[in-house]
XYZ file of C-alpha atoms in Angstrom:
555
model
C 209.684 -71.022 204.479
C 210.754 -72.374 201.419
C 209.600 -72.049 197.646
C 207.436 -74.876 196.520
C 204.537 -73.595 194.519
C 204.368 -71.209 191.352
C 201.738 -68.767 192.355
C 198.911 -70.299 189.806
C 200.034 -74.038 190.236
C 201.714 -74.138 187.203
C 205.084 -76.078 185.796
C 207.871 -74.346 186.761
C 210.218 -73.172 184.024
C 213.379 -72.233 184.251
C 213.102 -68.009 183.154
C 215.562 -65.718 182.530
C 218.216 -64.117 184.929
C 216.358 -60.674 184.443
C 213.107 -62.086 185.403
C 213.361 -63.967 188.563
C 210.854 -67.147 188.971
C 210.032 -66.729 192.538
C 211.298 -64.205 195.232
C 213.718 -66.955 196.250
C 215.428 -67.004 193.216
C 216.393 -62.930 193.428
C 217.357 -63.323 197.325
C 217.740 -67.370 198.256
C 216.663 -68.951 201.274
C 219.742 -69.547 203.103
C 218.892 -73.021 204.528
C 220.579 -75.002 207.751
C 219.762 -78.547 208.555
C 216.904 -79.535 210.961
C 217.746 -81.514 213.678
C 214.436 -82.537 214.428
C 214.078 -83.996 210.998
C 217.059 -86.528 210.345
C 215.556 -89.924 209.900
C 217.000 -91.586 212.782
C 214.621 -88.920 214.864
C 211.724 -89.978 213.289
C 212.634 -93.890 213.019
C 213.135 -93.994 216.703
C 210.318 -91.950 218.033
C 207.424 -94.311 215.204
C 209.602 -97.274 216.892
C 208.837 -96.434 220.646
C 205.585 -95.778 219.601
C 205.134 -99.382 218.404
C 204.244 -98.244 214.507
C 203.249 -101.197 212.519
C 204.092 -101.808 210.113
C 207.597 -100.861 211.129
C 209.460 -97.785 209.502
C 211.990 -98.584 207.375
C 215.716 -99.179 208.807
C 218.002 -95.124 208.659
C 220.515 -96.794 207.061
C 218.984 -98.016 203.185
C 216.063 -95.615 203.837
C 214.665 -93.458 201.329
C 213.851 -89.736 201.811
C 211.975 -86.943 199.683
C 212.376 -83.345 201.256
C 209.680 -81.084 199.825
C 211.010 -77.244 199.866
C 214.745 -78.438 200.052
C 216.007 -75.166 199.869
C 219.229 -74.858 199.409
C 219.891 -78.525 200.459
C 221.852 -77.496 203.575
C 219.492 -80.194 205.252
C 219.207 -83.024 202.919
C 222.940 -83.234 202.270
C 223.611 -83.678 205.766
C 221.335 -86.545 206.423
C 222.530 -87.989 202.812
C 226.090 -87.407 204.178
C 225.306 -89.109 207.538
C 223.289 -92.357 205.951
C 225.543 -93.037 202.861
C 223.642 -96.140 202.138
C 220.275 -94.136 201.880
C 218.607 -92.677 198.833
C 217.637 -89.258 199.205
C 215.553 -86.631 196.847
C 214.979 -83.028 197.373
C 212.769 -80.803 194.978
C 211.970 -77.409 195.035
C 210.435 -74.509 192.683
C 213.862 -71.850 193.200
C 215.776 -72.990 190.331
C 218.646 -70.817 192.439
C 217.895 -73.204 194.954
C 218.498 -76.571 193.019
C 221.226 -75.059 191.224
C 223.617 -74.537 194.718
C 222.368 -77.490 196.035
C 223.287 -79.503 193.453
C 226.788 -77.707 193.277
C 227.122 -78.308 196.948
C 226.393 -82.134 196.214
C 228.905 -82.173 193.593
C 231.557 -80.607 195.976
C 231.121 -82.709 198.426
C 231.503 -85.989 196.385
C 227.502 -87.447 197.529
C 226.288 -89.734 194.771
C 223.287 -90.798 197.022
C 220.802 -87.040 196.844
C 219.576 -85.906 193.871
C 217.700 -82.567 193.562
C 215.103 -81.112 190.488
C 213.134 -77.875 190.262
C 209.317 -79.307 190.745
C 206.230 -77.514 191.478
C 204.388 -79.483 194.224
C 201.130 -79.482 192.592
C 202.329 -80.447 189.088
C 204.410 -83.378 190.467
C 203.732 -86.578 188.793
C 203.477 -90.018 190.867
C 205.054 -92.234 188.690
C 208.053 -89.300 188.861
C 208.528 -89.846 192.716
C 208.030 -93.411 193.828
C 207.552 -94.509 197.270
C 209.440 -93.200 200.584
C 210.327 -94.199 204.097
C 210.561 -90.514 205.604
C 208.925 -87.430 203.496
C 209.887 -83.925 204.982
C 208.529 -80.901 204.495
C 210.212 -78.042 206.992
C 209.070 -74.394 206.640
C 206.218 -75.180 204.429
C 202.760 -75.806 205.413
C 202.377 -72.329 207.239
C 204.091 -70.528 204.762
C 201.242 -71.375 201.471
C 197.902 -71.134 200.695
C 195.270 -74.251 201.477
C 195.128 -75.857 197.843
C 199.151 -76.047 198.593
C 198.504 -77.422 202.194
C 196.354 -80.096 200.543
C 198.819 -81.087 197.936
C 201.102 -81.333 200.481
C 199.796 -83.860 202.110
C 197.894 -85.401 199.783
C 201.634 -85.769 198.359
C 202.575 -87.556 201.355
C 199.590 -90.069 201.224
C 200.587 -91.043 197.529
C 204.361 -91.594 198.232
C 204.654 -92.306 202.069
C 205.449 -96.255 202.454
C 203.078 -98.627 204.663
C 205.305 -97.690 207.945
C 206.513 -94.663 206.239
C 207.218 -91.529 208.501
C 206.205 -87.530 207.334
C 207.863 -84.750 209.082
C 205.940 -81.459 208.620
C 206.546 -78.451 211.073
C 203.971 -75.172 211.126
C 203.341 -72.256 213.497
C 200.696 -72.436 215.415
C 198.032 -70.951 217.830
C 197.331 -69.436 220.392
C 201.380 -68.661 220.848
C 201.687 -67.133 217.250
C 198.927 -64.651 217.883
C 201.270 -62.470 220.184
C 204.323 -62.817 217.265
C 201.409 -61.579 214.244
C 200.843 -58.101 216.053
C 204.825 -57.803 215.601
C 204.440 -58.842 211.995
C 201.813 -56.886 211.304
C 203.853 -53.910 212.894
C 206.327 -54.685 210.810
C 204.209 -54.933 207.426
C 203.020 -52.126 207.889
C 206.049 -50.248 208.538
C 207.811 -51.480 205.041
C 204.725 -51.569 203.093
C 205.684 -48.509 200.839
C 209.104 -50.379 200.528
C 209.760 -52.351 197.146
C 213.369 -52.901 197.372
C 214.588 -56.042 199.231
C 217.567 -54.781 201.089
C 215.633 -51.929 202.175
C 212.356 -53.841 203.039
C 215.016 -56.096 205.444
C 216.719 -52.478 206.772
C 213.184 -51.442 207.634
C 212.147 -54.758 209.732
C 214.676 -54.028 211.982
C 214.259 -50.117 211.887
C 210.457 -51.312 212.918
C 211.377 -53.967 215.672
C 213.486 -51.035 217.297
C 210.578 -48.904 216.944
C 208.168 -51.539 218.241
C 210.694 -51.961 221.569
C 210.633 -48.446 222.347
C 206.655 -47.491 222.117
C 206.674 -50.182 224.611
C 208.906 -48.413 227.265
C 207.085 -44.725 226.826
C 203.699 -46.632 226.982
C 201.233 -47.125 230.356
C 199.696 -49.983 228.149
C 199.881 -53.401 229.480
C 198.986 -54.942 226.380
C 201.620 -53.030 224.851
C 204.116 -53.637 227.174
C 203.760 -57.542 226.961
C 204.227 -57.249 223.374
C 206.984 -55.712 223.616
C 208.782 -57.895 226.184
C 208.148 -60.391 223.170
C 209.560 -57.830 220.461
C 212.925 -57.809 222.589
C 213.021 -61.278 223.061
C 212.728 -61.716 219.191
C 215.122 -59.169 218.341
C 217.868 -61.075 220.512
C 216.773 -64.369 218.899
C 217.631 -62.443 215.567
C 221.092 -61.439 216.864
C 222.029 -64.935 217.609
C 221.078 -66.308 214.416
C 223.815 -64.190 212.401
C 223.596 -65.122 208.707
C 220.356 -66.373 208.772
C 218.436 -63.431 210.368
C 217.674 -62.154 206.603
C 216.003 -65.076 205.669
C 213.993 -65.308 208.729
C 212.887 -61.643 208.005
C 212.150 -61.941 204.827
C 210.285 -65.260 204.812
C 208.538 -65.226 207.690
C 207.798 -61.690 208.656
C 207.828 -60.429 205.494
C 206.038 -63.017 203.698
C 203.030 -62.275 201.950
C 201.642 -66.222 203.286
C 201.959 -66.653 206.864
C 199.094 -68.955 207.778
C 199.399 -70.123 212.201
C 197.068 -72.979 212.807
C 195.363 -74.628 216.195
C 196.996 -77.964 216.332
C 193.436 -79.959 216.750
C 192.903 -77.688 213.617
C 195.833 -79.474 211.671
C 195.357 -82.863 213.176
C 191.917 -82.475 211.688
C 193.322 -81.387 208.108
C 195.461 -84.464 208.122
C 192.778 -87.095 208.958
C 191.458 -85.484 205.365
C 193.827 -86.740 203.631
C 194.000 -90.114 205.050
C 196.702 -89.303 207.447
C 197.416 -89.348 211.367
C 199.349 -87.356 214.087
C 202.227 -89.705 215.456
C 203.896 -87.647 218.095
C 206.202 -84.514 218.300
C 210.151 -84.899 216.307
C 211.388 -83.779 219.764
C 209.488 -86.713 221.146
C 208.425 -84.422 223.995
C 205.634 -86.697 225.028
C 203.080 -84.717 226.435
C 201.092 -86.249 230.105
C 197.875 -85.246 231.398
C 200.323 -83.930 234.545
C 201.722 -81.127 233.223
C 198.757 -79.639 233.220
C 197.973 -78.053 236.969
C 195.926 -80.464 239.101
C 192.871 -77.961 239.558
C 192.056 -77.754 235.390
C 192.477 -80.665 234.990
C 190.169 -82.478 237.328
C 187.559 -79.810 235.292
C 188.694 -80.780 232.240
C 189.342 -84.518 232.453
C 185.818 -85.709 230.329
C 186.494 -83.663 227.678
C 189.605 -84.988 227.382
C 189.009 -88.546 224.833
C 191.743 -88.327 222.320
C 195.703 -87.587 222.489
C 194.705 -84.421 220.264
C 192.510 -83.048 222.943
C 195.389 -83.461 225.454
C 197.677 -81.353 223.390
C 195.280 -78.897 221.928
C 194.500 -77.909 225.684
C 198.304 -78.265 226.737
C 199.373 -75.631 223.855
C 197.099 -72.886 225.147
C 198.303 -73.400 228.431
C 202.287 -73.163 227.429
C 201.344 -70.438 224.146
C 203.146 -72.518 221.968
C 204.305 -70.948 218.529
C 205.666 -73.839 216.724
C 205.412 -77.672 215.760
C 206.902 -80.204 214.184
C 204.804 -83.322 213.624
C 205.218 -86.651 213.044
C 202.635 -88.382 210.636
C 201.925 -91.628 209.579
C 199.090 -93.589 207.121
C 196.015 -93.745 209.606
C 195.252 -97.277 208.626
C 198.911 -97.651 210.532
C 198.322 -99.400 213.790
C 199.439 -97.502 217.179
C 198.805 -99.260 220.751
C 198.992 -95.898 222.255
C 202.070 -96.148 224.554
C 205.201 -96.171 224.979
C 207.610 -99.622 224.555
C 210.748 -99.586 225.563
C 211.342 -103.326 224.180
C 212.702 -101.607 220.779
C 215.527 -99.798 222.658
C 217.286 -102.856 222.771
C 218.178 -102.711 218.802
C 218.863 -98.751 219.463
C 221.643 -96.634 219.972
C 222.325 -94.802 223.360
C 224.304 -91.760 224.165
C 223.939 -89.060 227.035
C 225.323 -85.276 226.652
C 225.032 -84.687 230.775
C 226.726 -84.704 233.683
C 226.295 -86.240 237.421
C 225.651 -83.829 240.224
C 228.141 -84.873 242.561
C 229.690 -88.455 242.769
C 227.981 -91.336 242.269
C 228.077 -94.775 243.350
C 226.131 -97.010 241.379
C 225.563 -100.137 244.337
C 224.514 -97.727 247.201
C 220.956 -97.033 246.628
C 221.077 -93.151 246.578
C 219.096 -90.851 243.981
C 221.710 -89.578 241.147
C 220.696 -87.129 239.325
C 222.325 -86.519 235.748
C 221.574 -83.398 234.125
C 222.010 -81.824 230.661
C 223.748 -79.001 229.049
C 219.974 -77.573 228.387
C 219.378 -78.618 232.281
C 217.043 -81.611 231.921
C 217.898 -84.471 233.982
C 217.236 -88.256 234.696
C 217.030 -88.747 238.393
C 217.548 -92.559 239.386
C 218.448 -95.043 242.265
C 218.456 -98.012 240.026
C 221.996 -99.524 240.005
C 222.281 -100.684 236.074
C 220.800 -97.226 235.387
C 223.679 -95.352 237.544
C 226.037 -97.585 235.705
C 225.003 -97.411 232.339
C 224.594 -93.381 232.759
C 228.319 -93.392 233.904
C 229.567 -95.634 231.253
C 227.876 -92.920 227.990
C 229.331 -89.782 229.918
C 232.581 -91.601 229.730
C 232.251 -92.118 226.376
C 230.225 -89.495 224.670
C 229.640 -88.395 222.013
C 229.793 -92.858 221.010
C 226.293 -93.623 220.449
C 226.672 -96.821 221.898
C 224.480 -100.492 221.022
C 222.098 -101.293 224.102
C 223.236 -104.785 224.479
C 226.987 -103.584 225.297
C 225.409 -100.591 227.189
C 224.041 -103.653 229.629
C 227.043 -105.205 229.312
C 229.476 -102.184 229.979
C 226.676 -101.242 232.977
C 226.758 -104.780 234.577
C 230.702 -105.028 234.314
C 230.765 -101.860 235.721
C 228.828 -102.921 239.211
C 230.567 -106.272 239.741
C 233.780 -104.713 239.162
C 234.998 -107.730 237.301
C 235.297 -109.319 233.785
C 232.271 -109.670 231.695
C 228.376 -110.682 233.462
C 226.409 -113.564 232.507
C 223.616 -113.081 230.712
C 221.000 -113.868 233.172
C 222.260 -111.144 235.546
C 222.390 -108.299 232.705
C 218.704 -109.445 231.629
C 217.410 -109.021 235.234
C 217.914 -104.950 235.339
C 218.451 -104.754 231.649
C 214.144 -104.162 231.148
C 214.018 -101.090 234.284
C 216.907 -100.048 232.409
C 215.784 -99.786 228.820
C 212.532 -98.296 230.180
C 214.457 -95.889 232.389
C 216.036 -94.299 229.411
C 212.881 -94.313 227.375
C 211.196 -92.206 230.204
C 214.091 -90.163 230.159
C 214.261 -89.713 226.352
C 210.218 -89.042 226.432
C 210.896 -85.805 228.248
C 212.122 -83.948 225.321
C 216.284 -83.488 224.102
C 219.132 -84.830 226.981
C 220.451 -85.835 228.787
C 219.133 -89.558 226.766
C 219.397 -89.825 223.404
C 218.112 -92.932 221.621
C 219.684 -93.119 217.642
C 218.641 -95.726 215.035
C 222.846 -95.546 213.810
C 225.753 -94.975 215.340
C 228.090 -92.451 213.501
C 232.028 -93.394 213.635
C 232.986 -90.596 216.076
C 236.229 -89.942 216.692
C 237.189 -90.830 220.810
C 240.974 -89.094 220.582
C 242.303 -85.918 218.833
C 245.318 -88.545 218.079
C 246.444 -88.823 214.346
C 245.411 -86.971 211.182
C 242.051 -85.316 212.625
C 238.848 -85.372 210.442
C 235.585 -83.997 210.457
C 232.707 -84.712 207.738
C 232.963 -82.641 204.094
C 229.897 -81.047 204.841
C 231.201 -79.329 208.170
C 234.515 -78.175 206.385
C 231.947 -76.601 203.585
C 230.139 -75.103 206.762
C 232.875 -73.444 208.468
C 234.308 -71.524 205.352
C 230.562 -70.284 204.817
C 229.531 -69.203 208.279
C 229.480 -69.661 212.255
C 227.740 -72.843 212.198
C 228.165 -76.257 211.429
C 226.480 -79.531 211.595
C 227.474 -82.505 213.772
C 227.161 -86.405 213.255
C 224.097 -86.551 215.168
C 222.493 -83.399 212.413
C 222.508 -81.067 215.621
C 223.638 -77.410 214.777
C 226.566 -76.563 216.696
C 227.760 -72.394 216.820
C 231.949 -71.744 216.681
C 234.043 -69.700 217.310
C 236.612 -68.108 214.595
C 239.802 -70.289 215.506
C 237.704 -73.116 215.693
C 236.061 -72.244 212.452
C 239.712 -72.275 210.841
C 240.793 -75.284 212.840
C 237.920 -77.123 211.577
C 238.256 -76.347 207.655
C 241.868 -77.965 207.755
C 240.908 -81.234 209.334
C 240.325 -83.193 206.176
C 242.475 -86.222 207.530
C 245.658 -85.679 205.180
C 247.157 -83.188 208.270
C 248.612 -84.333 211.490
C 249.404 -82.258 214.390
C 252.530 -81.439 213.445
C 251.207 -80.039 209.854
C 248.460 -78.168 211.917
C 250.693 -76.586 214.243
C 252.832 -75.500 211.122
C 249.258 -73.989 209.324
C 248.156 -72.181 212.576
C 251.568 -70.563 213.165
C 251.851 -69.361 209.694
C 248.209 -68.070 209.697
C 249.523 -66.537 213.092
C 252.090 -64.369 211.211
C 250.283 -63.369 208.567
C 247.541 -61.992 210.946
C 244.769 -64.234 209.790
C 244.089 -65.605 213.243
C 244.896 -64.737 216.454
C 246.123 -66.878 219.368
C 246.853 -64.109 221.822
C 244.438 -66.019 224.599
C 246.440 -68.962 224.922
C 250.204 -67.247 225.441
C 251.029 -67.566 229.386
C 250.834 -65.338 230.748
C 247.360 -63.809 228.659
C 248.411 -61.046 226.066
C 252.014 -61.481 226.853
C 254.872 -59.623 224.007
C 254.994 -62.155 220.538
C 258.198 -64.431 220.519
C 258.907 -67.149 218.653
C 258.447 -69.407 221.399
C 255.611 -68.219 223.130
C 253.888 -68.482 219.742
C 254.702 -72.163 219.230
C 253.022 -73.106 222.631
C 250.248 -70.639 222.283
C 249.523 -72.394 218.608
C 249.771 -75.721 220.711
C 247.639 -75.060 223.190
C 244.899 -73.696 220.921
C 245.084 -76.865 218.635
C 244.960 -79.091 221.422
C 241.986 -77.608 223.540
C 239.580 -76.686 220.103
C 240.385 -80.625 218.786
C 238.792 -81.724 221.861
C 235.998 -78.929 222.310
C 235.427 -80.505 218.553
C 235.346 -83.860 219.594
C 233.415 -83.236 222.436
C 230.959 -81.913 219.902
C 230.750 -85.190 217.621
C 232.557 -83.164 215.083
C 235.485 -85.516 214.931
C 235.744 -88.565 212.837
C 237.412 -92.059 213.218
C-alpha cells in the first residue's frame, strides 16, 4: 500500500521536514515493479479477449500510475516503452522526490511524477489514458477513496482503455487478519516505528510457537499459515519492512469478496475484464460433484469466480477493468496472436520429434506445461526454447516452425497457414493457464542472444543491483541475484568488454570486495595468480549467460 489520500481529502502541501505529511514520508514505501501490471500484460490479455474498441498499441501508449510510490514500477515500464508517455502521482512528497531523482539518473524524459491527492485531482490536470494502474491501493483506504479511485479511472480511462487495480480479498484473507490482528495487538502500546517493525516479528515468533504447545486445531492451522508467512518475509529481504508496516501494520486494511468488488465497479460505470495473470478461470476446475449442484446458479463470469475463490481461499487479485459500454464476446480469440509476440521459458521432457505424432510435453521453471502432438506446435515450441529469452513475431514463429519440419529452405505460405490457426490457438490455451511456459508480449525487447562484445543491461537494472538483491528484466519480471552477479551486473553499461571485466573482477578480487573462491579448480584451492585469472574467467563467463538467460542482457 501506497500513500494516495490526505486523511480529510484535502490538497496536499508540501510541510516541513519536522512534521512529516503522511507516515510514508517519515519511513517510505520501498517500491519494486509489478509484473502483472506492465502494459504489454494488460494489452494482450483486453486483445485475446476481443476488447472493442481496441486498447491502445504498448509502444506510444499512455499510462497514469495512481500510488506510484517510489516509481520503482513506472520507470521500468517507461524504460521498457521509450516511445510511451507515462505519469505517476502520489501524496508522499518523499516519494515523488526519489522518484523523480531516480528519473533524472537514469536519463527518462518520457515519466513525469507530482505530489497529488486523489480526491483533489483535477480532470483537465490529467487527460486521457490507455492503461491506469493503481497497485497496493484499493484495500489499503477507506470507501470515499475506493470511489475516487475508480471514479478516477472512468474520467481518464480511453474508449479501449485498460485499469489495473489489485486488492486482497475474501474468504483467503480471513485466515491472514487473525495474524494481523495478533500482531496489532501485540505492538499496540508501541509508538516508535523501528520498534513497532521489531515487535511484528517478535509477535509472528510468538504466534508460531502458541501453535506448537496448543491441542487447538484452529490454532494450529493458523499457525501453519503464520510460518508460511514468516518464510515469505525472509525471502523478500529489503522489502519485508514495508510489507510490515503497510500491510500488517496499517491502520486501513479493507479484504473484499470479489463479486463484492465486481459489484463496486459496475457503480462507477466500469467492468471486470479478466485476471493480469490471465489465469482464465473454467467451470472444470471446480470438482465434478459441486458443480453439477451448482451449475444454475452459475449465470455470469463473476459467479464462476466468486465460487472458484472460496474453493482455492484466495488472498489476492489483480483485475483488469475496462468502460462497461466496452464490447466483450466472451471468449477467447486467438486470431490477435498473429500481430503478438511469442516466447517460452520451459523445457521438453525428453526428446522430441516434431513429425512423429507423440505427446511432448514442455514444462516451465514454475512446472506448468503445454502438452501437444501437433507438429507446427512441437516445432514452434522447439524453435522459442532455442531462442529464449527473443520474444519472437508469430508470422516468423510459423515460419521458423514450418522450416523446421520440412527440414529445408523457407515454406510456402499455404502450408504455414494450414497449422498456423491450431497453432496460434495452441499457445493461447497454453498462455490462458496462467505464467509459462507461453508467453504472449505486445513488444519485443532487443535482448541480447550472446555474452559477445561490450555487455549491457538496462540503466534501471544497474540502479537495482547497487540498491539491493533484485532487479528487473526486459519483460518487467523481478529476477533475485546473487552478490557476484549483483557486481557483474552494475559494470555492464556497454563501454566494458571482457577483457576490461576480467581486469575489474580481478582487482575487486584483491581487494577482497568479491570473492571467486567457487570457481578455482579444484573448489577452495590456495590463491595464485593464475588460478585467480581463470577463476575470474569462469565466473564472468557463466553469470553473463545466467544474465542473459534472464533477459537481462541487451543488444
Amino acid at each position: 500500500m501506497k500513500a494516495m489520500t490526505s486523511s480529510h481529502g484535502k490538497p496536499a502541501a508540501t510541510p516541513p521536514p519536522a512534521t512529516p505529511l503522511t507516515p510514508y514520508d517519515e519511513f517510505p514505501y520501498r517500491g519494486r515493479p509489478c509484473t502483472e501490471s506492465h502494459p504489454s500484460r494488460l494489452y494482450t490479455a483486453a486483445l485475446l479477449l476481443g476488447l472493442v474498441p481496441r486498447p491502445a498499441p504498448v509502444a506510444t501508449c499512455r499510462v497514469l500510475e495512481l500510488a506510484c510510490g517510489d516509481g520503482s514500477n513506472l520507470l521500468s515500464i517507461a524504460e521498457s516503452l521509450p516511445a510511451a508517455t507515462c505519469l505517476g502521482i502520489d501524496l508522499a512528497a518523499r516519494h515523488i522526490e526519489a522518484a523523480q531523482a531516480d528519473a533524472r539518473a537514469l536519463g527518462l524524459t518520457n515519466v513525469r511524477f507530482q505530489q497529488g491527492d486523489l480526491l483533489t485531482l483535477k480532470k483537465e490536470d490529467l487527460g486521457e489514458f490507455d492503461y491506469i494502474l493503481a497497485h497496493g491501493l484499493y484495500s489499503w483506504v477507506p470507501r470515499p477513496v475506493q470511489d475516487g479511485l475508480l471514479s478516477l479511472c472512468k474520467q481518464h480511462l480511453a474508449p479501449g482503455g485498460v485499469a489495473f487495480v489489485s486488492y486482497n480479498v475474501l474468504p483467503g484473507w480471513r485466515v491472514h487478519s487473525i495474524l494481523r490482528d495478533f500482531m496489532l495487538f501485540h505492538t499496540h502500546k508501541t509508538a516508535d516505528t523501528g520498534e513497532r517493525l521489531k515487535g511484528t516479528r517478535e509477535a509472528l515468533a510468538l504466534f508460531i510457537e502458541l501453535g506448537k504447545s496448543s491441542s487447538g486445531e484452529m490454532l494450529r492451522f493458523v499457525t501453519e499459515y503464520a510460518a508460511v508467512f514468516q518464510q515469505h518475509l525472509e525471502s523478500l529481504g529489503e522489502w519485508a519492512d514495508s510489507l510490515l508496516l503497510y500491510d500488517a501494520l496499517t491502520p486501513s486494511n479493507t479484504p473484499v469478496y470479489f463479486s463484492k468488488f465486481a459489484g463496486h465497479v459496475q457503480e462507477h460505470g466500469l467492468k471486470y475484464l479478466a485476471e493480469a495473470d490471465f489465469n482464465m478461470p473454467m467451470p472444470g476446475v471446480l470438482p465434478a460433484e459441486v458443480l453439477d449442484k451448482i451449475g444454475d446458479k452459475l449465470t455470469s463470469q463473476v459467479d464462476l469466480e466468486q465460487y472458484i475463490d472460496f474453493y482455492r481461499m484466495r488472498m489476492f487479485r489483480q483485475s483488469l477493468l475496462c468502460h462497461a459500454e466496452a464490447e466483450l464476446p466472451g471468449t477467447l480469440d486467438a486470431a490477435p496472436v498473429s500481430g503478438l509476440y511469442v516466447s517460452a521459458l520451459a523445457q521438453a521432457e525428453g526428446p522430441v520429434d516434431p513429425t512423429d505424432g507423440a505427446i511432448a510435453v514442455f514444462k516451465s521453471p514454475r512446472d506448468r506445461s503445454l502438452s501437444t502432438n501437433h507438429p507446427l506446435t512441437k516445432a514452434a515450441m522447439l524453435h522459442l526454447i532455442e531462442v529464449w529469452p527473443r520474444a519472437v513475431p508469430f508470422p516468423e514463429l510459423v515460419e521458423a516452425a514450418t522450416a523446421r519440419l520440412r527440414g529445408r529452405g523457407k515454406p510456402t505460405q499455404d502450408a504455414a497457414a494450414r497449422s498456423s490457426v491450431t497453432l496460434g490457438l495452441n499457445l493461447v490455451r497454453a498462455f490462458a493457464h496462467g505464467p509459462g511456459p507461453v508467453y504472449l508480449n505486445a513488444f519485443s525487447p532487443e535482448v541480447a542472444t550472446s555474452t559477445a562484445g561490450r555487455p549491457l543491461t538496462r540503466a534501471m537494472a544497474r540502479l537495482q543491483a547497487r540498491r539491493g538483491h533484485e532487479v528487473t528484466s526486459a519483460f518487467h519480471d523481478n529476477i533475485g541475484l546473487p552478490q557476484l552477479a549483483l557486481q557483474i551486473l552494475a559494470l555492464l553499461d556497454g563501454t566494458r568488454d571482457h577483457t576490461a571485466l576480467r581486469a575489474e573482477l580481478s582487482a575487486r578480487v584483491q581487494r577482497g570486495d568479491i570473492d571467486v573462491d567457487a570457481y578455482r579448480t579444484p573448489p577452495g584451492a590456495p590463491p595464485s595468480d593464475s588460478q585467480t585469472a581463470a577463476a575470474v574467467e569462469a565466473a564472468l563467463a557463466e553469470n553473463l549467460e545466467i544474465l542473459r538467460r534472464m533477459a537481462l542482457l541487451f543488444k
